């Protein structure tokens, strides 16, 4: 039975929400394995339009168990608000589970991140300011507090006492900010504990049992490969790995159980936050793409930087993630453009390279080498088969397949589930 990992293949916001929502219909388990509420997965389905930040997209299917895996950092306040909203809109959230091992975002993570970003001034990373980076830093520094710690209030009290002392020293002595109150945080997290206790469990054991029963599982990526701390545009990146490798570690499923790795690419390129983006446009075409695609951050509302498809970056994404096939999303956004460009190589100090450079200093020097294709200038949103697409749109998709070396199993031409060309079923 399939275990499918759907991975954001660019800088996030590839339209994973829609693809994952479609695939989630067939899955019995849907698992978030990385990131936190920095993600914003927009889903439009028969229940309405939703922006999910922490809840896996399987939540709309009452037979599906939704899992927040060990690789996620959880802000309990955000999760509660999300669950309340889903419930108020008639969605049953009783099958949502949280890993014992998932780390919690604490109020000091958010406070410290704000102060750090402010102190960096023009060098700021432009994070979502949700405390994601400080929470993952604490995980590695061994000062994190995990969902399982909520189940024993003595453990929670001890852990919080030790950790908060250090955080308050940092807040008051380094940043000159106010100390946070132990009592307030402790009583707040005790309330979360009371509400969540039935949901917190060994989710990797739940998944192992599901695999033994041959039940279909979907691993739902967050963010995108180019934000990976190892292979992305470090330090302008996020702090957990959005890769297929981490789909295993962040869910507790071994690599040899994954049956299909789907890379989700937008038909063009976008980025939010700072950091180099070789194919970025700052012209009328950029405005057309941004407005047609409503390219504004789901979480932050920030305008997204828009540009041409970058096949150099895409090749690295394919190489590290090992995609079996790709989904191409938002093809319809390009419907009005008379000419399209694809970046096939970079020029750096007069030399042409086709490998994505390892450092931002090098990447900043790269100039894109483009090939130009004719646009199709016809609507594609009603296409349901590949042959329904205008010839030039077919050519564009085929060129992306050639350049990535991966077949496009899914092509999305609109925000609704049915606005999808399924060339090869994933489940
Ligand atoms: P953080 O993940 O909040 O630490 O932000 C680090 C960088 O990742 C910033 O450039 C963010 O804009 C970017 N980022 C984080 N999450 C997302 C996402 O879901 N989509 C797109 N960019 C993201």
Coordinates of C-alpha atoms and ligand atoms in Angstrom, one line a residue:
X1 CA 0.0 0.0 0.0
X2 CA 1.3 3.4 -0.8
X3 CA 3.1 5.7 1.5
X4 CA 3.4 9.0 -0.4
X5 CA 5.5 12.0 0.6
X6 CA 4.4 15.3 -1.0
X7 CA 7.3 17.7 -0.8
X8 CA 7.4 21.5 -1.6
X9 CA 10.1 21.7 -4.2
X10 CA 10.9 25.5 -4.3
X11 CA 10.7 28.2 -1.6
X12 CA 7.4 27.1 -0.2
X13 CA 3.9 28.2 -1.2
X14 CA 3.9 25.9 -4.2
X15 CA 0.2 25.1 -3.8
X16 CA 0.9 22.0 -1.7
X17 CA -2.4 22.6 0.3
X18 CA -4.5 21.9 -2.8
X19 CA -2.5 18.9 -3.9
X20 CA -2.3 17.4 -0.5
X21 CA -6.1 17.9 0.1
X22 CA -6.8 16.0 -3.2
X23 CA -4.5 13.2 -2.2
X24 CA -5.7 13.2 1.4
X25 CA -9.1 12.0 0.2
X26 CA -7.5 8.6 -0.6
X27 CA -5.2 8.4 2.5
X28 CA -6.2 6.8 5.8
X29 CA -3.4 8.7 7.6
X30 CA -2.1 12.2 6.8
X31 CA 1.0 13.3 8.7
X32 CA 2.7 16.7 9.1
X33 CA 6.4 16.0 9.7
X34 CA 8.2 19.4 9.8
X35 CA 7.8 23.1 10.4
X36 CA 5.1 24.6 12.5
X37 CA 2.5 27.3 12.2
X38 CA 4.9 29.2 9.8
X39 CA 3.1 27.0 7.2
X40 CA -0.2 28.1 5.7
X41 CA -1.8 25.5 3.5
X42 CA -4.8 26.9 1.6
X43 CA -7.4 24.3 0.9
X44 CA -10.6 24.8 -1.1
X45 CA -12.9 21.8 -1.0
X46 CA -16.6 21.1 -0.7
X47 CA -16.5 22.2 3.0
X48 CA -15.3 25.7 2.0
X49 CA -12.0 27.5 1.9
X50 CA -9.5 26.9 4.8
X51 CA -6.0 28.1 5.7
X52 CA -4.4 25.3 7.7
X53 CA -1.3 26.1 9.7
X54 CA -0.8 23.1 11.8
X55 CA -3.6 20.7 11.2
X56 CA -2.9 18.1 8.5
X57 CA -5.1 18.3 5.4
X58 CA -6.6 14.9 6.1
X59 CA -8.8 16.5 8.7
X60 CA -11.7 17.0 6.2
X61 CA -12.1 13.2 5.7
X62 CA -13.8 11.6 8.7
X63 CA -12.2 8.3 8.1
X64 CA -8.7 9.7 8.1
X65 CA -6.5 10.0 11.1
X66 CA -4.5 13.3 11.0
X67 CA -1.1 13.2 12.8
X68 CA 1.2 16.0 13.9
X69 CA 4.4 14.2 13.9
X70 CA 7.5 14.4 16.0
X71 CA 9.3 16.7 13.5
X72 CA 6.7 19.5 14.0
X73 CA 7.0 22.3 16.5
X74 CA 3.5 23.1 17.9
X75 CA 2.2 26.4 19.2
X76 CA -0.7 25.1 21.4
X77 CA -2.6 28.4 21.2
X78 CA -2.6 28.3 17.4
X79 CA -3.6 24.7 17.3
X80 CA -6.5 25.3 19.7
X81 CA -7.8 28.2 17.6
X82 CA -7.5 26.1 14.5
X83 CA -9.4 23.2 16.0
X84 CA -12.1 25.5 17.3
X85 CA -12.5 27.1 13.9
X86 CA -12.7 23.7 12.2
X87 CA -15.2 22.5 14.7
X88 CA -17.3 25.6 14.4
X89 CA -17.4 25.0 10.6
X90 CA -18.7 21.4 11.1
X91 CA -15.4 19.6 10.7
X92 CA -14.8 16.6 13.0
X93 CA -11.4 16.9 14.6
X94 CA -11.6 13.9 16.9
X95 CA -9.1 11.9 14.9
X96 CA -6.3 14.4 15.3
X97 CA -3.2 13.0 17.1
X98 CA -0.1 14.6 18.3
X99 CA 3.3 12.9 18.8
X100 CA 4.7 12.7 22.3
X101 CA 7.9 13.9 20.8
X102 CA 6.7 17.0 19.0
X103 CA 8.3 20.1 20.6
X104 CA 6.2 23.0 21.9
X105 CA 6.5 26.6 21.0
X106 CA 6.7 28.6 24.2
X107 CA 6.0 32.3 24.7
X108 CA 9.7 33.0 25.1
X109 CA 10.4 31.6 21.6
X110 CA 8.2 34.1 20.0
X111 CA 9.5 37.0 22.2
X112 CA 13.2 36.1 21.5
X113 CA 12.6 35.7 17.8
X114 CA 11.1 39.2 17.6
X115 CA 14.0 40.7 19.5
X116 CA 16.6 38.9 17.4
X117 CA 15.0 39.8 14.1
X118 CA 14.7 43.5 15.2
X119 CA 18.3 43.6 16.3
X120 CA 19.4 42.3 12.9
X121 CA 17.9 45.4 11.2
X122 CA 18.4 45.2 7.4
X123 CA 20.1 41.8 7.8
X124 CA 17.0 40.2 9.3
X125 CA 15.9 36.9 7.8
X126 CA 12.4 38.0 7.5
X127 CA 11.0 35.0 9.4
X128 CA 7.3 34.6 10.1
X129 CA 8.0 35.5 13.7
X130 CA 6.2 32.5 15.1
X131 CA 9.0 31.4 17.2
X132 CA 9.9 28.5 14.9
X133 CA 13.6 29.0 14.8
X134 CA 14.1 29.4 18.6
X135 CA 11.9 26.3 19.2
X136 CA 14.0 24.2 16.8
X137 CA 17.2 25.7 18.3
X138 CA 16.0 24.6 21.8
X139 CA 15.3 21.1 20.5
X140 CA 18.9 20.8 19.3
X141 CA 20.3 22.6 22.4
X142 CA 18.3 20.0 24.5
X143 CA 16.3 22.6 26.3
X144 CA 13.0 22.0 24.5
X145 CA 9.7 21.1 26.1
X146 CA 7.7 18.3 24.3
X147 CA 4.0 17.5 23.9
X148 CA 4.6 14.4 26.1
X149 CA 5.9 16.6 28.9
X150 CA 2.3 18.0 29.2
X151 CA 1.1 14.6 30.4
X152 CA 2.9 14.9 33.8
X153 CA 2.5 18.3 35.4
X154 CA 5.5 17.7 37.8
X155 CA 7.8 17.1 34.8
X156 CA 6.3 20.1 33.1
X157 CA 6.9 22.3 36.2
X158 CA 10.5 21.1 36.6
X159 CA 11.3 21.5 33.0
X160 CA 9.8 24.9 32.7
X161 CA 11.5 26.1 35.9
X162 CA 14.9 25.3 34.5
X163 CA 14.4 26.5 31.0
X164 CA 12.6 29.7 31.9
X165 CA 15.4 30.8 34.2
X166 CA 17.8 30.9 31.3
X167 CA 15.4 32.5 28.9
X168 CA 14.5 35.2 31.4
X169 CA 18.3 35.9 31.8
X170 CA 18.6 36.3 28.1
X171 CA 15.5 38.5 27.8
X172 CA 16.4 40.8 30.6
X173 CA 20.2 41.0 30.5
X174 CA 20.9 40.8 26.7
X175 CA 17.8 42.4 25.3
X176 CA 16.7 44.6 28.2
X177 CA 13.2 43.2 27.9
X178 CA 10.7 42.2 30.6
X179 CA 11.0 38.7 32.2
X180 CA 8.1 36.3 31.5
X181 CA 6.0 35.0 34.3
X182 CA 6.4 31.4 35.3
X183 CA 2.9 31.2 36.8
X184 CA 1.2 32.5 33.7
X185 CA 3.0 30.2 31.4
X186 CA 2.6 27.2 33.6
X187 CA -1.1 27.6 34.2
X188 CA -1.6 28.3 30.5
X189 CA 0.2 25.1 29.5
X190 CA -1.6 23.1 32.1
X191 CA -4.8 24.1 30.4
X192 CA -3.4 22.9 27.1
X193 CA -2.4 19.7 28.8
X194 CA -6.0 19.1 30.0
X195 CA -7.4 19.7 26.6
X196 CA -4.9 17.7 24.6
X197 CA -4.1 14.7 26.8
X198 CA -6.3 12.2 24.9
X199 CA -4.6 13.2 21.6
X200 CA -0.9 12.8 22.7
X201 CA 0.5 9.4 21.9
X202 CA 3.3 7.5 20.1
X203 CA 2.3 8.4 16.6
X204 CA 5.2 6.5 15.0
X205 CA 3.8 3.3 16.5
X206 CA 0.3 4.2 15.2
X207 CA 1.9 4.6 11.7
X208 CA 3.8 1.4 12.0
X209 CA 0.6 -0.5 12.7
X210 CA -1.1 1.3 9.7
X211 CA 1.8 0.2 7.4
X212 CA 1.4 -3.4 8.7
X213 CA -2.3 -3.2 7.8
X214 CA -1.4 -1.9 4.3
X215 CA -3.3 1.4 4.8
X216 CA -2.4 4.4 2.6
X217 CA -0.4 7.1 4.3
X218 CA 0.3 10.6 3.1
X219 CA 3.2 12.6 4.4
X220 CA 2.4 16.3 4.0
X221 CA 5.4 18.6 3.5
X222 CA 5.5 22.1 4.8
X223 CA 7.7 25.0 3.4
X224 CA 9.9 24.1 0.5
X225 CA 13.2 22.5 -0.4
X226 CA 15.1 25.8 -1.0
X227 CA 14.3 26.8 2.6
X228 CA 16.1 23.7 3.9
X229 CA 18.8 24.5 6.4
X230 CA 21.2 22.0 4.8
X231 CA 20.7 22.5 1.1
X232 CA 18.7 25.7 0.8
X233 CA 19.8 29.4 0.8
X234 CA 21.4 29.3 4.3
X235 CA 21.1 31.4 6.4
X236 CA 17.9 32.7 4.7
X237 CA 16.1 29.5 5.3
X238 CA 13.8 27.9 7.8
X239 CA 14.9 25.7 10.7
X240 CA 13.5 22.3 10.0
X241 CA 14.1 20.2 6.9
X242 CA 11.3 20.2 4.3
X243 CA 12.9 17.3 2.4
X244 CA 11.8 13.8 1.6
X245 CA 14.6 12.5 4.0
X246 CA 12.9 14.4 6.9
X247 CA 9.5 13.1 5.9
X248 CA 10.8 9.8 7.3
X249 CA 12.5 11.2 10.4
X250 CA 9.8 13.7 11.2
X251 CA 7.1 11.0 11.1
X252 CA 9.0 8.0 12.3
X253 CA 8.5 6.0 9.1
X254 CA 11.6 4.3 7.7
X255 CA 12.9 5.3 4.3
X256 CA 12.2 1.9 2.7
X257 CA 8.5 2.2 3.4
X258 CA 8.1 5.3 1.2
X259 CA 6.6 4.2 -2.1
X260 CA 6.3 7.6 -4.0
X261 CA 7.9 11.0 -3.5
X262 CA 6.0 13.7 -5.2
X263 CA 7.7 17.1 -5.7
X264 CA 5.3 20.0 -5.9
X265 CA 6.5 22.8 -8.2
X266 CA 4.7 26.0 -9.0
X267 CA 4.8 26.8 -12.8
X268 CA 6.9 29.8 -11.9
X269 CA 8.9 30.9 -8.9
X270 CA 8.0 32.8 -5.7
X271 CA 9.7 33.6 -2.4
X272 CA 8.7 35.4 0.8
X273 CA 11.2 36.9 3.2
X274 CA 14.8 37.9 2.4
X275 CA 17.6 36.0 0.6
X276 CA 18.7 35.7 -3.0
X277 CA 16.3 34.7 -5.8
X278 CA 18.1 34.7 -9.2
X279 CA 15.0 34.8 -11.4
X280 CA 13.1 37.5 -9.4
X281 CA 11.2 40.0 -11.6
X282 CA 10.6 43.6 -10.6
X283 CA 8.5 44.6 -13.6
X284 CA 5.0 44.6 -15.0
X285 CA 5.1 40.8 -15.5
X286 CA 5.8 40.4 -11.8
X287 CA 2.7 42.5 -11.0
X288 CA 0.6 40.4 -13.4
X289 CA 1.8 37.1 -11.8
X290 CA 1.3 38.5 -8.3
X291 CA -2.1 39.8 -8.8
X292 CA -3.5 37.0 -10.9
X293 CA -2.0 34.5 -8.5
X294 CA -2.8 36.5 -5.4
X295 CA 0.7 35.9 -4.4
X296 CA 0.6 37.2 -0.8
X297 CA 1.7 35.2 2.2
X298 CA -1.0 33.0 3.7
X299 CA 0.4 33.5 7.2
X300 CA 2.0 36.9 7.0
X301 CA 0.1 38.6 4.1
X302 CA 3.5 39.8 2.8
X303 CA 3.6 40.3 -1.0
X304 CA 5.5 37.3 -2.5
X305 CA 8.5 38.0 -4.7
X306 CA 7.7 36.5 -8.1
X307 CA 9.9 35.3 -11.0
X308 CA 10.5 32.8 -13.8
X309 CA 10.8 29.1 -13.2
X310 CA 14.3 28.3 -12.1
X311 CA 15.4 24.9 -13.5
X312 CA 18.9 25.1 -11.9
X313 CA 17.3 25.3 -8.4
X314 CA 14.8 22.6 -9.5
X315 CA 17.5 20.2 -10.5
X316 CA 19.1 20.3 -7.0
X317 CA 15.6 19.8 -5.5
X318 CA 15.2 16.7 -7.7
X319 CA 18.6 15.4 -6.8
X320 CA 18.3 15.7 -3.1
X321 CA 14.6 14.7 -2.7
X322 CA 14.6 11.9 -5.3
X323 CA 11.2 12.8 -6.8
X324 CA 9.4 9.9 -8.6
X325 CA 7.1 12.5 -10.2
X326 CA 6.1 16.1 -9.9
X327 CA 3.0 18.1 -9.6
X328 CA 3.0 21.4 -11.5
X329 CA 0.6 23.9 -9.9
X330 CA -0.8 27.3 -10.9
X331 CA -0.3 26.8 -14.6
X332 CA -3.4 29.0 -15.2
X333 CA -1.7 32.0 -13.7
X334 CA 0.5 32.2 -16.8
X335 CA -2.5 32.1 -19.2
X336 CA -2.2 35.8 -20.2
X337 CA 1.5 36.1 -20.8
X338 CA 2.6 36.3 -24.5
X339 CA 6.1 35.0 -23.8
X340 CA 7.5 32.9 -21.0
X341 CA 11.0 32.4 -19.8
X342 CA 12.7 29.4 -18.0
X343 CA 16.1 29.8 -16.4
X344 CA 18.3 26.8 -17.5
X345 CA 21.7 27.9 -16.2
X346 CA 23.4 30.7 -14.4
X347 CA 26.3 33.0 -15.4
X348 CA 28.8 33.8 -12.7
X349 CA 31.9 35.9 -13.4
X350 CA 31.5 35.1 -17.1
X351 CA 31.3 31.4 -16.6
X352 CA 28.1 29.4 -17.3
X353 CA 27.1 26.9 -14.5
X354 CA 24.1 24.6 -14.2
X355 CA 24.6 23.6 -10.6
X356 CA 22.9 25.5 -7.8
X357 CA 25.7 27.2 -5.8
X358 CA 26.2 26.3 -2.1
X359 CA 26.4 29.8 -0.7
X360 CA 24.3 32.9 -0.9
X361 CA 27.4 35.0 -1.7
X362 CA 27.8 33.0 -4.9
X363 CA 24.1 32.9 -5.6
X364 CA 23.8 36.6 -5.3
X365 CA 26.4 36.9 -8.1
X366 CA 24.5 34.6 -10.5
X367 CA 22.7 35.9 -13.5
X368 CA 20.0 33.7 -14.9
X369 CA 20.4 32.3 -18.5
X370 CA 16.9 32.1 -20.0
X371 CA 15.3 30.3 -22.8
X372 CA 12.1 31.9 -24.1
X373 CA 8.9 30.1 -25.0
X374 CA 5.7 31.4 -26.6
X375 CA 2.8 31.8 -24.2
X376 CA -0.6 30.3 -25.0
X377 CA -2.8 33.3 -24.1
X378 CA -5.9 31.1 -23.6
X379 CA -7.6 30.0 -20.4
X380 CA -6.6 26.6 -19.1
X381 CA -8.8 26.3 -16.0
X382 CA -11.3 24.1 -17.7
X383 CA -8.7 21.6 -19.0
X384 CA -9.1 18.2 -17.4
X385 CA -6.9 16.2 -19.7
X386 CA -3.4 17.0 -20.9
X387 CA -4.6 17.2 -24.5
X388 CA -7.2 19.9 -23.5
X389 CA -4.3 22.2 -22.8
X390 CA -3.3 24.7 -25.6
X391 CA -0.3 23.4 -27.6
X392 CA 2.1 26.0 -26.1
X393 CA 1.0 25.1 -22.5
X394 CA 1.7 21.4 -23.3
X395 CA 5.1 22.5 -24.6
X396 CA 5.8 24.4 -21.4
X397 CA 4.9 21.5 -19.2
X398 CA 7.0 19.1 -21.4
X399 CA 10.0 21.4 -21.1
X400 CA 9.7 21.5 -17.3
X401 CA 9.6 17.7 -17.4
X402 CA 12.7 17.6 -19.5
X403 CA 14.6 20.1 -17.4
X404 CA 13.7 18.4 -14.1
X405 CA 13.9 14.8 -15.5
X406 CA 10.6 14.0 -13.8
X407 CA 7.2 13.1 -15.3
X408 CA 4.4 15.5 -14.3
X409 CA 1.8 13.3 -12.7
X410 CA -0.5 16.2 -11.7
X411 CA -1.1 19.6 -13.3
X412 CA -3.2 22.1 -11.4
X413 CA -5.1 24.7 -13.4
X414 CA -7.2 26.3 -10.6
X415 CA -7.8 26.3 -6.9
X416 CA -10.7 23.8 -6.8
X417 CA -10.0 20.1 -6.5
X418 CA -11.5 19.2 -9.8
X419 CA -9.3 21.8 -11.6
X420 CA -6.6 19.2 -11.9
X421 CA -5.2 17.2 -14.8
X422 CA -4.4 13.7 -13.3
X423 CA -1.9 12.0 -15.7
X424 CA -1.0 9.3 -13.3
X425 CA -2.8 8.5 -10.1
X426 CA -0.5 8.7 -7.1
X427 CA -2.7 6.6 -4.8
Ligands
LIG1 P1 10.7 30.9 9.7 O1 10.3 29.5 9.2 O2 9.5 31.6 10.3 O3 11.8 30.8 10.6 O4 11.1 31.8 8.5 C1 12.4 31.6 7.8 C2 12.2 31.8 6.3 O5 11.3 30.8 5.7 C3 11.5 33.2 6.0 O6 12.1 33.7 4.7 C4 10.1 32.8 5.8 O7 9.4 33.8 4.9 C5 10.2 31.5 5.1 N1 9.1 30.6 5.3 C6 8.7 30.0 6.4 N2 7.6 29.2 6.2 C7 7.2 29.5 5.0 C8 6.1 28.9 4.2 O8 5.3 28.1 4.6 N3 6.1 29.4 2.9 C9 7.0 30.2 2.4 N4 8.1 30.7 3.1 C10 8.2 30.3 4.4

